[in-house]
Amino acid sequence: MTDTNTNMRLKLPITCFILEIILIILFGVLVEYDKETDARKWHHSNHSEYDNDFYYRYPSFQDVHVMIFIGFGFLMTFLQRYGFSSVGFNFLIAALALQWATLMQGFFHGMHGGKIHVGVESMINADFCTGSVLISFGAVLGKTSPVQLLVMAVFEVTLFAVNEFILLSLLGTKDAGGSMTIHTFGAYFGLMVARVLYRPNLHKSKHKNSSVYHSDMFAMIGTLYLWMFWPSFNSAITAHGDDQHRTALNTYYSLAACTLSTYAMSALTAHDGKLDMVHIQNAALAGGVAAGTAGEMMLTPFGSMIVGFLAGIISVLGYKYLSPILESKLKIQDTCGVHNLHGMPGVMGAIVGAVTASLATKEIYGDGLEDVFPMVAVDKKSASYQGGIQAISLAVTLGMALGGGLLVGFIMKLPIYGAPSDASCFEDSIYWEVSSKKLLETSKLCICPHQLLSLETARVSRS
Amino acid sequence: MTDTNTNMRLKLPITCFILEIILIILFGVLVEYDKETDARKWHHSNHSEYDNDFYYRYPSFQDVHVMIFIGFGFLMTFLQRYGFSSVGFNFLIAALALQWATLMQGFFHGMHGGKIHVGVESMINADFCTGSVLISFGAVLGKTSPVQLLVMAVFEVTLFAVNEFILLSLLGTKDAGGSMTIHTFGAYFGLMVARVLYRPNLHKSKHKNSSVYHSDMFAMIGTLYLWMFWPSFNSAITAHGDDQHRTALNTYYSLAACTLSTYAMSALTAHDGKLDMVHIQNAALAGGVAAGTAGEMMLTPFGSMIVGFLAGIISVLGYKYLSPILESKLKIQDTCGVHNLHGMPGVMGAIVGAVTASLATKEIYGDGLEDVFPMVAVDKKSASYQGGIQAISLAVTLGMALGGGLLVGFIMKLPIYGAPSDASCFEDSIYWEVSSKKLLETSKLCICPHQLLSLETARVSRS
Amino acid sequence: MTDTNTNMRLKLPITCFILEIILIILFGVLVEYDKETDARKWHHSNHSEYDNDFYYRYPSFQDVHVMIFIGFGFLMTFLQRYGFSSVGFNFLIAALALQWATLMQGFFHGMHGGKIHVGVESMINADFCTGSVLISFGAVLGKTSPVQLLVMAVFEVTLFAVNEFILLSLLGTKDAGGSMTIHTFGAYFGLMVARVLYRPNLHKSKHKNSSVYHSDMFAMIGTLYLWMFWPSFNSAITAHGDDQHRTALNTYYSLAACTLSTYAMSALTAHDGKLDMVHIQNAALAGGVAAGTAGEMMLTPFGSMIVGFLAGIISVLGYKYLSPILESKLKIQDTCGVHNLHGMPGVMGAIVGAVTASLATKEIYGDGLEDVFPMVAVDKKSASYQGGIQAISLAVTLGMALGGGLLVGFIMKLPIYGAPSDASCFEDSIYWEVSSKKLLETSKLCICPHQLLSLETARVSRS
């Protein structure tokens, strides 16, 4: 591939303009305010202004929004020369995906008289779907052009909506925090795309596929926002009342326990007993993923902590031992290790959810059973039926993700999107104006003692 | 100007102490708790604790607060050597402005029996007014002393409050998100100040008036917080219920569409089809500005997206083609390009608001018309009258901003505030302890491969 | 001490695993959902889903959560080579402390029929207790191993809970924002630990005990989040309604006034009238600490501003003149200056609280007196009695903190935790994988003109 190929002068504008114009037209034809956002409809019925769902969902929405744009965006800035792309492409594809998701999710489960109704709940759901795309982005980080990513987003959002429809609407699966719909789907979809886009000569840019001191600090911003707001994520669309409250609480404990086991495993497995930033940045979040399905159930703080504790262990072991095998044996180059953060913990969360669901009784949930398991409470199915549905949903999700990723991977492999060459992967300057020339001109030298080299050492190494 | 001149040893403490002591005295004389924050008054009437407006405004307030201190502060850290000043002066003048704004806005529209009442609504309004000052700060960034900025803040807050009073109280203008009162006013005020403070020899510090890799990363923190929380900003003081909900929704779509058009235009106009961080950091926010007036109206998602889409295009074009002309022809050195982010999109937002208002009907708004357009619903004015008022308000705002900026610019030009010399603009070390000496002493060298230069290249350039 | 000693390969995993497994077992035995998070209990009684306390506390909780993990974590990243440890150890000990605090606080004042009840209020209280531990962490920053910190956290949380129990439950003290329970306790506990761990040869790593340009920028992220969300912190567990609203308002004004006096004092006392980042990052927050006790009272905006104004002055003076004396005379090496940010302002807040309480009358508070001072309103104690109780509480807290710190300091001094040697303090690479070798291998040189040295100067200094 030549420089001409990665030139985005026409490719990116054409793609963005066409997609956005299609979106605007479809929104014009299909989308209208829901009852809570429409001036006439809201004021038609008789209720207090304070009953508007805005007040009970919007703070959660904003927390989720921060996770999507700051959390995912900065988590991926750990690469030394890929900060602009990490946070910038994250921004671009998220802005596209949330619009497209509004249409796709609305089409499958938000239609009212031929119109898609939008409000704070559709905003949260769209951000959730976007999260799934950003997980897949993590698997191919550094090896794709922005146009390729936009194409991936369009297809993945569509398939996400189909899978979500099968699970939530057809099967009656419970998955409020998206262990299956978001994490498992996003991770395995992305891994399959990475497999199809396998680059045998990626070692050419290997020296750039790592972090430096400051890029790790930026990544910690992403990690911490994801960690702090994960309770909001998992509880954002559960039923109101005790359900939201309990989900947030369970997730909080799962994450706390996960952090302890992550630090323990990182020191245990890493070189010289030193902590590895990759583990801290990622594995400490696995507890949030693993509590995504069962978080709204009566998992108890005790159960949540066990789940988080194990998720942290599994995730660090994945980074340490499984990722190298995935690359060498299965030819999956998973830049961010999404298999360890979203893949395995997502599957684990699905299984925990299936088990917890199958143990549900009227005695434990009381009248709250209807909120959590309407199939059991209203449709009189047994709890083990619900558990079975949960297990089937995991299988469906894995199938959809792997099949979809395979298909979309081949679409993304077409040599028309301006993907970077093997040697220019993990490199901002392919797609961004980077101020390197300016730097030479101004002839200023950064003397900043962050690193371990003394000037003396430096002299020796140069002479 | 000499170093003695920029010495802040006495100038800054005297200014801060005098201003703060005046503020404290005036607060002692004039300010009291409103009904919702006063223990006696609140408990005097009969209502649930949960009816307190705290629960329906405070989350929005905190989002706005983050935009003011993190959003604006970090957005301006893009300059390579001006991070301390960007975030630090932003902090200082915001802390002053919000106190002064409480008094000025209270004086004009919060007096109750000779006392200014304060609570969460006054907090939001004060932050809004502060935002306007920070926009003006962006136009003069790097070229002013902290004392100069404090002086600007005092005068600008006062004029802001007058303009806001004319619009909202006298004319009955609708401008919940402040396309006119905040953005248009702040931008044109700041541009006029920049014009008065024109420095013909600013090229002396030109090499510092640009970004480096990490400073652009810090700026993205500011950008993303502004982008994510803009829906909260525009909806923070609208009527409760559907109004707040709808405003947030409209702003969300406007921003999403704006992001797509910004990326498209950046690649289309920039060198070699590479994305320019200046555009991404700024123009992607224009959709929030442009939805500031019409956001609370029945703009529809479709309309919001069109507005955002166009705002992004206009803003990038402004950065690319208009800013150089402003500097060369009109002698306006607009450091952050506030004309492109707040000026033009603000005017656009005002026009969109005027048009949307003039199209309002009872059929569309139902009984909600009273919340959005009380003049139309209660005072029986026509919608086109409201539209006319909106248009007049834009003219009033432009006049107040330009006239006020001219006046305040001349006050700021007095050579008593310790402004930096032309050669020491965009430079933290004039006003801040910077650890340069310490660095030499410790003799440590930063070897961090963020940039594109190999050691080999560096060797050549030095030999 | 040798490198072998600081090797965490076994020490850290063993400590983390044992602690977490004990926590999980104790949670399994002792902890259950409270009425608001339990499906059965919540649905048993008859109320709207919207009455759940989740909606009235959770946004405050999330703000507090951000302060704990981002605020404290990044505030401490100012050190040039200690960013990973600052934010990473903060993360680790906070994750432990919040779990242990849930048990300890629950044991002392959350037991219901032998079980500890958990919900959003216990989450906030646990985060508060964690904050106290992180304050102590600031005093010993850079000089301790993660195992030492975990040991400190376990003991400090326990003593915190005892002190809190004495104050809030036995004495009837009011301290919603924790001027005493959190700040005074955490600061003096940490200072006493630092005293016991005094290192006479710390000058060996003196060159690393300072900031560089970017580390100061990261620290400002911490500062601003603490500053912005402090109103949420102080109001998070006050009574609902006017109390929460008023507390947030008072804190907001106290912080704003404090910021002005901090900038004034920094310029007045620092070298050449230049602002010192240490003051801005820390002293500007003292207004929040000092409003921690009286914030919920009818302090008035006027009173709040006076408190904040004085707190900023005291804090800067402390950094400038007292800290060097503490180190040279009292042998207390207070890395972050917690005495100036939390110690003195905490004591000041306690005194302000005592005075404000003793001035409370039924005339001022009306029926709201019961919320703020139940001892006065219900138990018919006099306001001066309440004031006396407040003053006694300060003495109790100081005694508990100093005695506890002494004891725990000696426990931490045992040579088994892998503490760094004097020469390797303030150094990430002792406990973290840092990419120094990788840097040499890739042979890339960072040419980034953040600093003040031109290449020319650099040449001279090297030749």
GROMACS .gro file of C-alpha atoms in nm, chain C residues 55-318:
model
  264
  981TYR     CA    1  -3.278   0.867   4.277
  982TYR     CA    2  -3.194   1.111   4.557
  983ARG     CA    3  -2.847   0.988   4.652
  984TYR     CA    4  -2.694   0.811   4.354
  985PRO     CA    5  -2.590   1.121   4.154
  986SER     CA    6  -2.413   1.248   4.466
  987PHE     CA    7  -2.254   0.907   4.513
  988GLN     CA    8  -2.114   0.911   4.162
  989ASP     CA    9  -1.966   1.257   4.214
  990VAL     CA   10  -1.803   1.137   4.535
  991HIS     CA   11  -1.681   0.826   4.356
  992VAL     CA   12  -1.511   1.041   4.092
  993MET     CA   13  -1.344   1.245   4.366
  994ILE     CA   14  -1.207   0.929   4.529
  995PHE     CA   15  -1.069   0.761   4.219
  996ILE     CA   16  -0.995   1.044   3.975
  997GLY     CA   17  -0.972   1.335   4.220
  998PHE     CA   18  -0.739   1.189   4.480
  999GLY     CA   19  -0.569   0.963   4.227
 1000PHE     CA   20  -0.469   1.230   3.981
 1001LEU     CA   21  -0.403   1.500   4.240
 1002MET     CA   22  -0.109   1.287   4.351
 1003THR     CA   23   0.031   1.237   4.000
 1004PHE     CA   24   0.224   1.563   4.029
 1005LEU     CA   25   0.545   1.372   4.103
 1006GLN     CA   26   0.760   1.331   3.793
 1007ARG     CA   27   0.816   0.954   3.815
 1008TYR     CA   28   0.538   0.840   4.037
 1009GLY     CA   29   0.228   0.866   3.822
 1010PHE     CA   30   0.161   0.492   3.794
 1011SER     CA   31   0.192   0.448   4.169
 1012SER     CA   32  -0.011   0.759   4.254
 1013VAL     CA   33  -0.310   0.666   4.049
 1014GLY     CA   34  -0.255   0.290   4.069
 1015PHE     CA   35  -0.203   0.250   4.443
 1016ASN     CA   36  -0.484   0.499   4.501
 1017PHE     CA   37  -0.703   0.266   4.296
 1018LEU     CA   38  -0.591  -0.045   4.485
 1019ILE     CA   39  -0.625   0.083   4.838
 1020ALA     CA   40  -0.953   0.256   4.760
 1021ALA     CA   41  -1.098  -0.068   4.622
 1022LEU     CA   42  -0.995  -0.246   4.941
 1023ALA     CA   43  -1.094   0.031   5.178
 1024LEU     CA   44  -1.447   0.069   5.048
 1025GLN     CA   45  -1.518  -0.298   5.107
 1026TRP     CA   46  -1.365  -0.304   5.452
 1027ALA     CA   47  -1.536   0.023   5.541
 1028THR     CA   48  -1.872  -0.126   5.450
 1029LEU     CA   49  -1.815  -0.392   5.713
 1030MET     CA   50  -1.668  -0.168   5.982
 1031GLN     CA   51  -1.921   0.112   5.944
 1032GLY     CA   52  -2.198  -0.143   5.916
 1033PHE     CA   53  -2.080  -0.312   6.231
 1034PHE     CA   54  -2.090   0.014   6.426
 1035HIS     CA   55  -2.402   0.175   6.288
 1036GLY     CA   56  -2.570  -0.033   6.021
 1037MET     CA   57  -2.667  -0.356   6.194
 1038HIS     CA   58  -3.025  -0.481   6.165
 1039GLY     CA   59  -3.094  -0.811   6.336
 1040GLY     CA   60  -2.734  -0.922   6.313
 1041LYS     CA   61  -2.698  -0.824   5.949
 1042ILE     CA   62  -2.530  -0.526   5.786
 1043HIS     CA   63  -2.766  -0.355   5.545
 1044VAL     CA   64  -2.621  -0.205   5.230
 1045GLY     CA   65  -2.748   0.042   4.973
 1046VAL     CA   66  -2.653   0.376   4.828
 1047GLU     CA   67  -2.603   0.532   5.169
 1048SER     CA   68  -2.354   0.266   5.275
 1049MET     CA   69  -2.179   0.314   4.941
 1050ILE     CA   70  -2.136   0.687   5.007
 1051ASN     CA   71  -2.020   0.629   5.362
 1052ALA     CA   72  -1.769   0.369   5.248
 1053ASP     CA   73  -1.633   0.612   4.991
 1054PHE     CA   74  -1.606   0.878   5.262
 1055CYS     CA   75  -1.403   0.649   5.484
 1056THR     CA   76  -1.188   0.562   5.184
 1057GLY     CA   77  -1.124   0.933   5.132
 1058SER     CA   78  -0.974   0.951   5.478
 1059VAL     CA   79  -0.731   0.670   5.396
 1060LEU     CA   80  -0.632   0.842   5.073
 1061ILE     CA   81  -0.557   1.162   5.264
 1062SER     CA   82  -0.315   0.966   5.482
 1063PHE     CA   83  -0.172   0.811   5.167
 1064GLY     CA   84  -0.083   1.164   5.056
 1065ALA     CA   85   0.138   1.213   5.360
 1066VAL     CA   86   0.345   0.901   5.290
 1067LEU     CA   87   0.328   0.916   4.910
 1068GLY     CA   88   0.637   0.781   4.741
 1069LYS     CA   89   0.785   0.622   5.049
 1070THR     CA   90   0.572   0.311   5.097
 1071SER     CA   91   0.509  -0.021   4.931
 1072PRO     CA   92   0.161  -0.125   4.820
 1073VAL     CA   93   0.153  -0.393   5.090
 1074GLN     CA   94   0.231  -0.131   5.353
 1075LEU     CA   95  -0.052   0.081   5.219
 1076LEU     CA   96  -0.298  -0.208   5.232
 1077VAL     CA   97  -0.202  -0.271   5.593
 1078MET     CA   98  -0.248   0.097   5.670
 1079ALA     CA   99  -0.587   0.095   5.499
 1080VAL     CA  100  -0.715  -0.198   5.704
 1081PHE     CA  101  -0.620  -0.042   6.036
 1082GLU     CA  102  -0.713   0.313   5.946
 1083VAL     CA  103  -1.057   0.215   5.823
 1084THR     CA  104  -1.119   0.036   6.150
 1085LEU     CA  105  -1.013   0.333   6.360
 1086PHE     CA  106  -1.205   0.569   6.136
 1087ALA     CA  107  -1.520   0.369   6.200
 1088VAL     CA  108  -1.462   0.378   6.576
 1089ASN     CA  109  -1.405   0.753   6.574
 1090GLU     CA  110  -1.707   0.808   6.351
 1091PHE     CA  111  -1.917   0.595   6.584
 1092ILE     CA  112  -1.807   0.796   6.889
 1093LEU     CA  113  -1.882   1.124   6.718
 1094LEU     CA  114  -2.199   1.060   6.522
 1095SER     CA  115  -2.367   0.793   6.733
 1096LEU     CA  116  -2.246   0.848   7.090
 1097LEU     CA  117  -2.191   1.222   7.104
 1098GLY     CA  118  -2.446   1.338   6.848
 1099THR     CA  119  -2.192   1.545   6.654
 1100LYS     CA  120  -2.289   1.697   6.321
 1101ASP     CA  121  -2.024   1.652   6.052
 1102ALA     CA  122  -2.191   1.579   5.721
 1103GLY     CA  123  -1.894   1.674   5.503
 1104GLY     CA  124  -1.640   1.527   5.742
 1105SER     CA  125  -1.418   1.822   5.838
 1106MET     CA  126  -1.343   1.618   6.148
 1107THR     CA  127  -1.421   1.255   6.070
 1108ILE     CA  128  -1.261   1.255   5.727
 1109HIS     CA  129  -1.014   1.541   5.686
 1110THR     CA  130  -0.881   1.605   6.035
 1111PHE     CA  131  -0.869   1.234   6.108
 1112GLY     CA  132  -0.706   1.136   5.779
 1113ALA     CA  133  -0.451   1.418   5.788
 1114TYR     CA  134  -0.325   1.378   6.145
 1115PHE     CA  135  -0.331   1.000   6.120
 1116GLY     CA  136  -0.119   1.023   5.806
 1117LEU     CA  137   0.116   1.282   5.956
 1118MET     CA  138   0.180   1.063   6.257
 1119VAL     CA  139   0.246   0.765   6.031
 1120ALA     CA  140   0.488   0.981   5.832
 1121ARG     CA  141   0.657   1.080   6.156
 1122VAL     CA  142   0.709   0.720   6.259
 1123LEU     CA  143   0.833   0.631   5.911
 1124TYR     CA  144   1.071   0.930   5.911
 1125ARG     CA  145   1.363   0.878   5.671
 1126PRO     CA  146   1.668   1.086   5.763
 1127ASN     CA  147   1.831   1.010   5.428
 1128LEU     CA  148   1.537   1.091   5.206
 1129HIS     CA  149   1.750   1.356   5.035
 1130LYS     CA  150   1.890   1.068   4.831
 1131SER     CA  151   1.576   1.072   4.619
 1132LYS     CA  152   1.512   1.443   4.652
 1133HIS     CA  153   1.557   1.510   4.280
 1134LYS     CA  154   1.258   1.287   4.211
 1135ASN     CA  155   1.038   1.449   4.476
 1136SER     CA  156   0.916   1.723   4.246
 1137SER     CA  157   0.698   1.775   3.945
 1138VAL     CA  158   0.755   1.820   3.576
 1139TYR     CA  159   0.538   2.006   3.331
 1140HIS     CA  160   0.308   1.722   3.229
 1141SER     CA  161   0.278   1.570   3.573
 1142ASP     CA  162   0.146   1.905   3.693
 1143MET     CA  163  -0.110   1.901   3.414
 1144PHE     CA  164  -0.231   1.556   3.516
 1145ALA     CA  165  -0.253   1.673   3.875
 1146MET     CA  166  -0.481   1.958   3.769
 1147ILE     CA  167  -0.733   1.699   3.650
 1148GLY     CA  168  -0.745   1.572   4.006
 1149THR     CA  169  -0.768   1.920   4.152
 1150LEU     CA  170  -1.053   2.030   3.931
 1151TYR     CA  171  -1.264   1.720   3.988
 1152LEU     CA  172  -1.222   1.758   4.360
 1153TRP     CA  173  -1.309   2.126   4.337
 1154MET     CA  174  -1.614   2.081   4.115
 1155PHE     CA  175  -1.767   1.789   4.303
 1156TRP     CA  176  -1.694   1.905   4.658
 1157PRO     CA  177  -2.047   2.048   4.686
 1158SER     CA  178  -2.173   1.695   4.616
 1159PHE     CA  179  -1.932   1.550   4.870
 1160ASN     CA  180  -2.042   1.772   5.157
 1161SER     CA  181  -2.410   1.730   5.073
 1162ALA     CA  182  -2.410   1.360   4.992
 1163ILE     CA  183  -2.546   1.232   5.322
 1164THR     CA  184  -2.722   1.531   5.476
 1165ALA     CA  185  -3.096   1.517   5.526
 1166HIS     CA  186  -3.298   1.542   5.204
 1167GLY     CA  187  -3.452   1.864   5.080
 1168ASP     CA  188  -3.323   2.206   5.179
 1169ASP     CA  189  -3.034   2.050   5.373
 1170GLN     CA  190  -2.868   1.889   5.073
 1171HIS     CA  191  -2.943   2.192   4.861
 1172ARG     CA  192  -2.801   2.440   5.113
 1173THR     CA  193  -2.489   2.235   5.181
 1174ALA     CA  194  -2.403   2.222   4.812
 1175LEU     CA  195  -2.458   2.597   4.781
 1176ASN     CA  196  -2.246   2.687   5.083
 1177THR     CA  197  -1.961   2.468   4.965
 1178TYR     CA  198  -1.975   2.620   4.617
 1179TYR     CA  199  -1.930   2.971   4.755
 1180SER     CA  200  -1.662   2.867   5.000
 1181LEU     CA  201  -1.459   2.713   4.719
 1182ALA     CA  202  -1.500   3.010   4.489
 1183ALA     CA  203  -1.374   3.254   4.755
 1184CYS     CA  204  -1.093   3.016   4.847
 1185THR     CA  205  -0.972   3.009   4.488
 1186LEU     CA  206  -0.932   3.386   4.477
 1187SER     CA  207  -0.739   3.401   4.804
 1188THR     CA  208  -0.521   3.108   4.698
 1189TYR     CA  209  -0.411   3.279   4.377
 1190ALA     CA  210  -0.351   3.601   4.568
 1191MET     CA  211  -0.138   3.435   4.835
 1192SER     CA  212   0.050   3.222   4.584
 1193ALA     CA  213   0.164   3.526   4.387
 1194LEU     CA  214   0.237   3.717   4.706
 1195THR     CA  215   0.454   3.452   4.867
 1196ALA     CA  216   0.618   3.277   4.573
 1197HIS     CA  217   0.937   3.359   4.393
 1198ASP     CA  218   0.920   3.665   4.163
 1199GLY     CA  219   0.545   3.689   4.202
 1200LYS     CA  220   0.499   3.375   3.997
 1201LEU     CA  221   0.216   3.138   4.074
 1202ASP     CA  222   0.311   2.804   4.224
 1203MET     CA  223   0.127   2.497   4.094
 1204VAL     CA  224   0.151   2.334   4.436
 1205HIS     CA  225  -0.067   2.605   4.583
 1206ILE     CA  226  -0.318   2.609   4.303
 1207GLN     CA  227  -0.351   2.231   4.301
 1208ASN     CA  228  -0.405   2.206   4.674
 1209ALA     CA  229  -0.487   2.525   4.861
 1210ALA     CA  230  -0.774   2.613   4.627
 1211LEU     CA  231  -0.950   2.307   4.770
 1212ALA     CA  232  -0.919   2.409   5.134
 1213GLY     CA  233  -1.252   2.591   5.112
 1214GLY     CA  234  -1.427   2.260   5.062
 1215VAL     CA  235  -1.259   2.104   5.363
 1216ALA     CA  236  -1.333   2.402   5.584
 1217ALA     CA  237  -1.703   2.394   5.492
 1218GLY     CA  238  -1.734   2.025   5.576
 1219THR     CA  239  -1.899   2.062   5.914
 1220ALA     CA  240  -2.088   2.390   5.891
 1221GLY     CA  241  -2.192   2.345   5.529
 1222GLU     CA  242  -2.527   2.196   5.619
 1223MET     CA  243  -2.596   2.466   5.878
 1224MET     CA  244  -2.736   2.812   5.808
 1225LEU     CA  245  -2.386   2.939   5.746
 1226THR     CA  246  -2.514   3.176   5.474
 1227PRO     CA  247  -2.325   3.241   5.150
 1228PHE     CA  248  -2.159   3.535   5.327
 1229GLY     CA  249  -2.026   3.312   5.603
 1230SER     CA  250  -1.921   3.043   5.357
 1231MET     CA  251  -1.718   3.290   5.157
 1232ILE     CA  252  -1.537   3.418   5.465
 1233VAL     CA  253  -1.455   3.062   5.564
 1234GLY     CA  254  -1.326   2.975   5.218
 1235PHE     CA  255  -1.132   3.299   5.190
 1236LEU     CA  256  -0.947   3.235   5.515
 1237ALA     CA  257  -0.893   2.866   5.439
 1238GLY     CA  258  -0.711   2.951   5.117
 1239ILE     CA  259  -0.483   3.196   5.297
 1240ILE     CA  260  -0.401   2.953   5.577
 1241SER     CA  261  -0.335   2.672   5.334
 1242VAL     CA  262  -0.091   2.865   5.115
 1243LEU     CA  263   0.091   2.995   5.420
 1244GLY     CA  264   0.116   2.639   5.542
   0.00000   0.00000   0.00000
